[in-house]
Amino acid sequence: MINQEDLYKYLLNESWKEILDILYSEKENIKNDPLLTFASKTFVDEFLKKVETFDPNNDEILNHLITLNILHQGKFYNLTEENHRRVTVEIAKRKLSLLAKHIAMQSIIQMMIIVKE
């Protein structure tokens, strides 16, 4: 069984995937242990603060946000309404950023084709 010290260690090391895996695999223990509940809430709060500082084109962070949303939607880990909103907004911003990057790249390719002709 995991303990809150493990969660804080992963948080300190920004080992986001490991914490997300714990939120899934230890869901019952987190629900029943107030220390684990507090540590997991601390992770979500800190992760969402840090997310805003990461490159919006970072696929790994986008995948972590999507995983956190899936955990919430699947009732494996319950986010507060505010944190769920923040996760949703961050996912949308990052997907829009990736879409804009893709569109810009397509425009450049089309211009190169036109120039060659």
mmCIF file with all atom_site columns, C-alpha atoms in Angstrom:
data_model
loop_
_atom_site.group_PDB
_atom_site.id
_atom_site.type_symbol
_atom_site.label_atom_id
_atom_site.label_alt_id
_atom_site.label_comp_id
_atom_site.label_asym_id
_atom_site.label_entity_id
_atom_site.label_seq_id
_atom_site.pdbx_PDB_ins_code
_atom_site.Cartn_x
_atom_site.Cartn_y
_atom_site.Cartn_z
_atom_site.occupancy
_atom_site.B_iso_or_equiv
_atom_site.pdbx_formal_charge
_atom_site.auth_seq_id
_atom_site.auth_comp_id
_atom_site.auth_asym_id
_atom_site.auth_atom_id
_atom_site.pdbx_PDB_model_num
ATOM 1   C CA . MET A 1 1   ? 0.000   0.000  0.000   1.00 0.00 ? 1   MET A CA 1
ATOM 2   C CA . ILE A 1 2   ? 1.144   3.485  -0.842  1.00 0.00 ? 2   ILE A CA 1
ATOM 3   C CA . ASN A 1 3   ? 1.541   6.150  1.821   1.00 0.00 ? 3   ASN A CA 1
ATOM 4   C CA . GLN A 1 4   ? 1.337   9.926  1.627   1.00 0.00 ? 4   GLN A CA 1
ATOM 5   C CA . GLU A 1 5   ? 5.127   10.270 1.829   1.00 0.00 ? 5   GLU A CA 1
ATOM 6   C CA . ASP A 1 6   ? 5.425   8.401  -1.467  1.00 0.00 ? 6   ASP A CA 1
ATOM 7   C CA . LEU A 1 7   ? 2.978   10.805 -3.095  1.00 0.00 ? 7   LEU A CA 1
ATOM 8   C CA . TYR A 1 8   ? 4.874   13.822 -1.784  1.00 0.00 ? 8   TYR A CA 1
ATOM 9   C CA . LYS A 1 9   ? 8.156   12.334 -3.031  1.00 0.00 ? 9   LYS A CA 1
ATOM 10  C CA . TYR A 1 10  ? 6.696   11.925 -6.511  1.00 0.00 ? 10  TYR A CA 1
ATOM 11  C CA . LEU A 1 11  ? 5.253   15.433 -6.318  1.00 0.00 ? 11  LEU A CA 1
ATOM 12  C CA . LEU A 1 12  ? 8.640   16.876 -5.391  1.00 0.00 ? 12  LEU A CA 1
ATOM 13  C CA . ASN A 1 13  ? 10.215  15.071 -8.361  1.00 0.00 ? 13  ASN A CA 1
ATOM 14  C CA . GLU A 1 14  ? 7.350   16.080 -10.657 1.00 0.00 ? 14  GLU A CA 1
ATOM 15  C CA . SER A 1 15  ? 6.745   12.413 -11.424 1.00 0.00 ? 15  SER A CA 1
ATOM 16  C CA . TRP A 1 16  ? 3.252   13.123 -12.728 1.00 0.00 ? 16  TRP A CA 1
ATOM 17  C CA . LYS A 1 17  ? 2.656   9.789  -14.447 1.00 0.00 ? 17  LYS A CA 1
ATOM 18  C CA . GLU A 1 18  ? 3.532   7.832  -11.329 1.00 0.00 ? 18  GLU A CA 1
ATOM 19  C CA . ILE A 1 19  ? 1.073   9.863  -9.260  1.00 0.00 ? 19  ILE A CA 1
ATOM 20  C CA . LEU A 1 20  ? -1.661  9.430  -11.859 1.00 0.00 ? 20  LEU A CA 1
ATOM 21  C CA . ASP A 1 21  ? -1.021  5.680  -11.811 1.00 0.00 ? 21  ASP A CA 1
ATOM 22  C CA . ILE A 1 22  ? -1.378  5.745  -8.015  1.00 0.00 ? 22  ILE A CA 1
ATOM 23  C CA . LEU A 1 23  ? -4.643  7.693  -8.218  1.00 0.00 ? 23  LEU A CA 1
ATOM 24  C CA . TYR A 1 24  ? -5.969  4.853  -10.364 1.00 0.00 ? 24  TYR A CA 1
ATOM 25  C CA . SER A 1 25  ? -4.509  1.836  -8.603  1.00 0.00 ? 25  SER A CA 1
ATOM 26  C CA . GLU A 1 26  ? -4.982  3.077  -5.037  1.00 0.00 ? 26  GLU A CA 1
ATOM 27  C CA . LYS A 1 27  ? -8.401  4.702  -5.451  1.00 0.00 ? 27  LYS A CA 1
ATOM 28  C CA . GLU A 1 28  ? -10.010 2.852  -2.526  1.00 0.00 ? 28  GLU A CA 1
ATOM 29  C CA . ASN A 1 29  ? -7.087  3.528  -0.194  1.00 0.00 ? 29  ASN A CA 1
ATOM 30  C CA . ILE A 1 30  ? -7.124  7.205  -1.160  1.00 0.00 ? 30  ILE A CA 1
ATOM 31  C CA . LYS A 1 31  ? -10.851 7.434  -0.422  1.00 0.00 ? 31  LYS A CA 1
ATOM 32  C CA . ASN A 1 32  ? -10.452 5.784  2.981   1.00 0.00 ? 32  ASN A CA 1
ATOM 33  C CA . ASP A 1 33  ? -7.228  7.391  4.220   1.00 0.00 ? 33  ASP A CA 1
ATOM 34  C CA . PRO A 1 34  ? -7.448  11.111 5.069   1.00 0.00 ? 34  PRO A CA 1
ATOM 35  C CA . LEU A 1 35  ? -3.675  11.556 4.710   1.00 0.00 ? 35  LEU A CA 1
ATOM 36  C CA . LEU A 1 36  ? -3.678  10.023 1.216   1.00 0.00 ? 36  LEU A CA 1
ATOM 37  C CA . THR A 1 37  ? -6.749  12.072 0.318   1.00 0.00 ? 37  THR A CA 1
ATOM 38  C CA . PHE A 1 38  ? -4.986  15.277 1.357   1.00 0.00 ? 38  PHE A CA 1
ATOM 39  C CA . ALA A 1 39  ? -1.777  14.304 -0.451  1.00 0.00 ? 39  ALA A CA 1
ATOM 40  C CA . SER A 1 40  ? -3.669  13.519 -3.653  1.00 0.00 ? 40  SER A CA 1
ATOM 41  C CA . LYS A 1 41  ? -5.533  16.833 -3.488  1.00 0.00 ? 41  LYS A CA 1
ATOM 42  C CA . THR A 1 42  ? -2.191  18.572 -2.971  1.00 0.00 ? 42  THR A CA 1
ATOM 43  C CA . PHE A 1 43  ? -0.882  16.861 -6.111  1.00 0.00 ? 43  PHE A CA 1
ATOM 44  C CA . VAL A 1 44  ? -3.854  18.046 -8.187  1.00 0.00 ? 44  VAL A CA 1
ATOM 45  C CA . ASP A 1 45  ? -3.543  21.621 -6.932  1.00 0.00 ? 45  ASP A CA 1
ATOM 46  C CA . GLU A 1 46  ? 0.213   21.766 -7.517  1.00 0.00 ? 46  GLU A CA 1
ATOM 47  C CA . PHE A 1 47  ? 0.042   20.016 -10.877 1.00 0.00 ? 47  PHE A CA 1
ATOM 48  C CA . LEU A 1 48  ? -2.610  22.416 -12.151 1.00 0.00 ? 48  LEU A CA 1
ATOM 49  C CA . LYS A 1 49  ? -0.557  25.407 -10.978 1.00 0.00 ? 49  LYS A CA 1
ATOM 50  C CA . LYS A 1 50  ? 2.528   24.078 -12.763 1.00 0.00 ? 50  LYS A CA 1
ATOM 51  C CA . VAL A 1 51  ? 0.646   23.117 -15.923 1.00 0.00 ? 51  VAL A CA 1
ATOM 52  C CA . GLU A 1 52  ? 0.116   26.785 -16.694 1.00 0.00 ? 52  GLU A CA 1
ATOM 53  C CA . THR A 1 53  ? 3.892   27.277 -16.851 1.00 0.00 ? 53  THR A CA 1
ATOM 54  C CA . PHE A 1 54  ? 4.637   24.344 -19.159 1.00 0.00 ? 54  PHE A CA 1
ATOM 55  C CA . ASP A 1 55  ? 4.945   24.653 -22.928 1.00 0.00 ? 55  ASP A CA 1
ATOM 56  C CA . PRO A 1 56  ? 1.445   24.374 -24.403 1.00 0.00 ? 56  PRO A CA 1
ATOM 57  C CA . ASN A 1 57  ? 2.832   22.050 -27.091 1.00 0.00 ? 57  ASN A CA 1
ATOM 58  C CA . ASN A 1 58  ? 4.152   19.543 -24.550 1.00 0.00 ? 58  ASN A CA 1
ATOM 59  C CA . ASP A 1 59  ? 2.383   16.300 -25.524 1.00 0.00 ? 59  ASP A CA 1
ATOM 60  C CA . GLU A 1 60  ? 3.322   14.578 -22.280 1.00 0.00 ? 60  GLU A CA 1
ATOM 61  C CA . ILE A 1 61  ? 1.550   17.219 -20.178 1.00 0.00 ? 61  ILE A CA 1
ATOM 62  C CA . LEU A 1 62  ? -1.481  17.054 -22.466 1.00 0.00 ? 62  LEU A CA 1
ATOM 63  C CA . ASN A 1 63  ? -1.568  13.273 -21.974 1.00 0.00 ? 63  ASN A CA 1
ATOM 64  C CA . HIS A 1 64  ? -1.376  13.718 -18.179 1.00 0.00 ? 64  HIS A CA 1
ATOM 65  C CA . LEU A 1 65  ? -4.272  16.182 -18.279 1.00 0.00 ? 65  LEU A CA 1
ATOM 66  C CA . ILE A 1 66  ? -6.316  13.785 -20.394 1.00 0.00 ? 66  ILE A CA 1
ATOM 67  C CA . THR A 1 67  ? -5.518  10.941 -17.981 1.00 0.00 ? 67  THR A CA 1
ATOM 68  C CA . LEU A 1 68  ? -6.585  13.061 -15.017 1.00 0.00 ? 68  LEU A CA 1
ATOM 69  C CA . ASN A 1 69  ? -9.828  13.880 -16.816 1.00 0.00 ? 69  ASN A CA 1
ATOM 70  C CA . ILE A 1 70  ? -10.425 10.179 -17.580 1.00 0.00 ? 70  ILE A CA 1
ATOM 71  C CA . LEU A 1 71  ? -9.810  9.307  -13.923 1.00 0.00 ? 71  LEU A CA 1
ATOM 72  C CA . HIS A 1 72  ? -12.420 11.896 -12.966 1.00 0.00 ? 72  HIS A CA 1
ATOM 73  C CA . GLN A 1 73  ? -14.955 10.880 -15.615 1.00 0.00 ? 73  GLN A CA 1
ATOM 74  C CA . GLY A 1 74  ? -14.506 7.199  -14.758 1.00 0.00 ? 74  GLY A CA 1
ATOM 75  C CA . LYS A 1 75  ? -15.055 7.956  -11.054 1.00 0.00 ? 75  LYS A CA 1
ATOM 76  C CA . PHE A 1 76  ? -11.606 6.655  -10.135 1.00 0.00 ? 76  PHE A CA 1
ATOM 77  C CA . TYR A 1 77  ? -10.617 10.015 -8.663  1.00 0.00 ? 77  TYR A CA 1
ATOM 78  C CA . ASN A 1 78  ? -13.005 12.882 -8.031  1.00 0.00 ? 78  ASN A CA 1
ATOM 79  C CA . LEU A 1 79  ? -11.817 16.352 -8.904  1.00 0.00 ? 79  LEU A CA 1
ATOM 80  C CA . THR A 1 80  ? -13.486 19.386 -7.415  1.00 0.00 ? 80  THR A CA 1
ATOM 81  C CA . GLU A 1 81  ? -15.750 21.212 -9.839  1.00 0.00 ? 81  GLU A CA 1
ATOM 82  C CA . GLU A 1 82  ? -13.187 24.027 -10.099 1.00 0.00 ? 82  GLU A CA 1
ATOM 83  C CA . ASN A 1 83  ? -10.272 21.661 -10.765 1.00 0.00 ? 83  ASN A CA 1
ATOM 84  C CA . HIS A 1 84  ? -12.293 19.742 -13.346 1.00 0.00 ? 84  HIS A CA 1
ATOM 85  C CA . ARG A 1 85  ? -12.999 23.041 -15.098 1.00 0.00 ? 85  ARG A CA 1
ATOM 86  C CA . ARG A 1 86  ? -9.279  23.901 -15.002 1.00 0.00 ? 86  ARG A CA 1
ATOM 87  C CA . VAL A 1 87  ? -8.326  20.499 -16.445 1.00 0.00 ? 87  VAL A CA 1
ATOM 88  C CA . THR A 1 88  ? -10.909 20.875 -19.216 1.00 0.00 ? 88  THR A CA 1
ATOM 89  C CA . VAL A 1 89  ? -9.732  24.399 -20.088 1.00 0.00 ? 89  VAL A CA 1
ATOM 90  C CA . GLU A 1 90  ? -6.081  23.328 -20.163 1.00 0.00 ? 90  GLU A CA 1
ATOM 91  C CA . ILE A 1 91  ? -6.864  20.381 -22.436 1.00 0.00 ? 91  ILE A CA 1
ATOM 92  C CA . ALA A 1 92  ? -8.796  22.655 -24.792 1.00 0.00 ? 92  ALA A CA 1
ATOM 93  C CA . LYS A 1 93  ? -6.028  25.295 -24.840 1.00 0.00 ? 93  LYS A CA 1
ATOM 94  C CA . ARG A 1 94  ? -3.365  22.721 -25.578 1.00 0.00 ? 94  ARG A CA 1
ATOM 95  C CA . LYS A 1 95  ? -5.378  20.995 -28.305 1.00 0.00 ? 95  LYS A CA 1
ATOM 96  C CA . LEU A 1 96  ? -6.091  24.365 -29.917 1.00 0.00 ? 96  LEU A CA 1
ATOM 97  C CA . SER A 1 97  ? -2.398  25.199 -29.764 1.00 0.00 ? 97  SER A CA 1
ATOM 98  C CA . LEU A 1 98  ? -1.525  21.907 -31.456 1.00 0.00 ? 98  LEU A CA 1
ATOM 99  C CA . LEU A 1 99  ? -4.210  22.508 -34.078 1.00 0.00 ? 99  LEU A CA 1
ATOM 100 C CA . ALA A 1 100 ? -2.894  26.011 -34.776 1.00 0.00 ? 100 ALA A CA 1
ATOM 101 C CA . LYS A 1 101 ? 0.633   24.622 -35.107 1.00 0.00 ? 101 LYS A CA 1
ATOM 102 C CA . HIS A 1 102 ? -0.619  21.961 -37.521 1.00 0.00 ? 102 HIS A CA 1
ATOM 103 C CA . ILE A 1 103 ? -2.540  24.516 -39.611 1.00 0.00 ? 103 ILE A CA 1
ATOM 104 C CA . ALA A 1 104 ? 0.495   26.808 -39.735 1.00 0.00 ? 104 ALA A CA 1
ATOM 105 C CA . MET A 1 105 ? 2.668   23.913 -40.901 1.00 0.00 ? 105 MET A CA 1
ATOM 106 C CA . GLN A 1 106 ? 0.170   23.018 -43.626 1.00 0.00 ? 106 GLN A CA 1
ATOM 107 C CA . SER A 1 107 ? 0.123   26.647 -44.796 1.00 0.00 ? 107 SER A CA 1
ATOM 108 C CA . ILE A 1 108 ? 3.896   26.697 -45.041 1.00 0.00 ? 108 ILE A CA 1
ATOM 109 C CA . ILE A 1 109 ? 3.900   23.476 -47.051 1.00 0.00 ? 109 ILE A CA 1
ATOM 110 C CA . GLN A 1 110 ? 1.244   24.834 -49.405 1.00 0.00 ? 110 GLN A CA 1
ATOM 111 C CA . MET A 1 111 ? 3.227   28.040 -49.918 1.00 0.00 ? 111 MET A CA 1
ATOM 112 C CA . MET A 1 112 ? 6.361   26.027 -50.673 1.00 0.00 ? 112 MET A CA 1
ATOM 113 C CA . ILE A 1 113 ? 4.454   24.018 -53.284 1.00 0.00 ? 113 ILE A CA 1
ATOM 114 C CA . ILE A 1 114 ? 3.144   27.202 -54.894 1.00 0.00 ? 114 ILE A CA 1
ATOM 115 C CA . VAL A 1 115 ? 6.623   28.733 -54.968 1.00 0.00 ? 115 VAL A CA 1
ATOM 116 C CA . LYS A 1 116 ? 8.060   25.619 -56.642 1.00 0.00 ? 116 LYS A CA 1
ATOM 117 C CA . GLU A 1 117 ? 5.418   25.769 -59.357 1.00 0.00 ? 117 GLU A CA 1
#
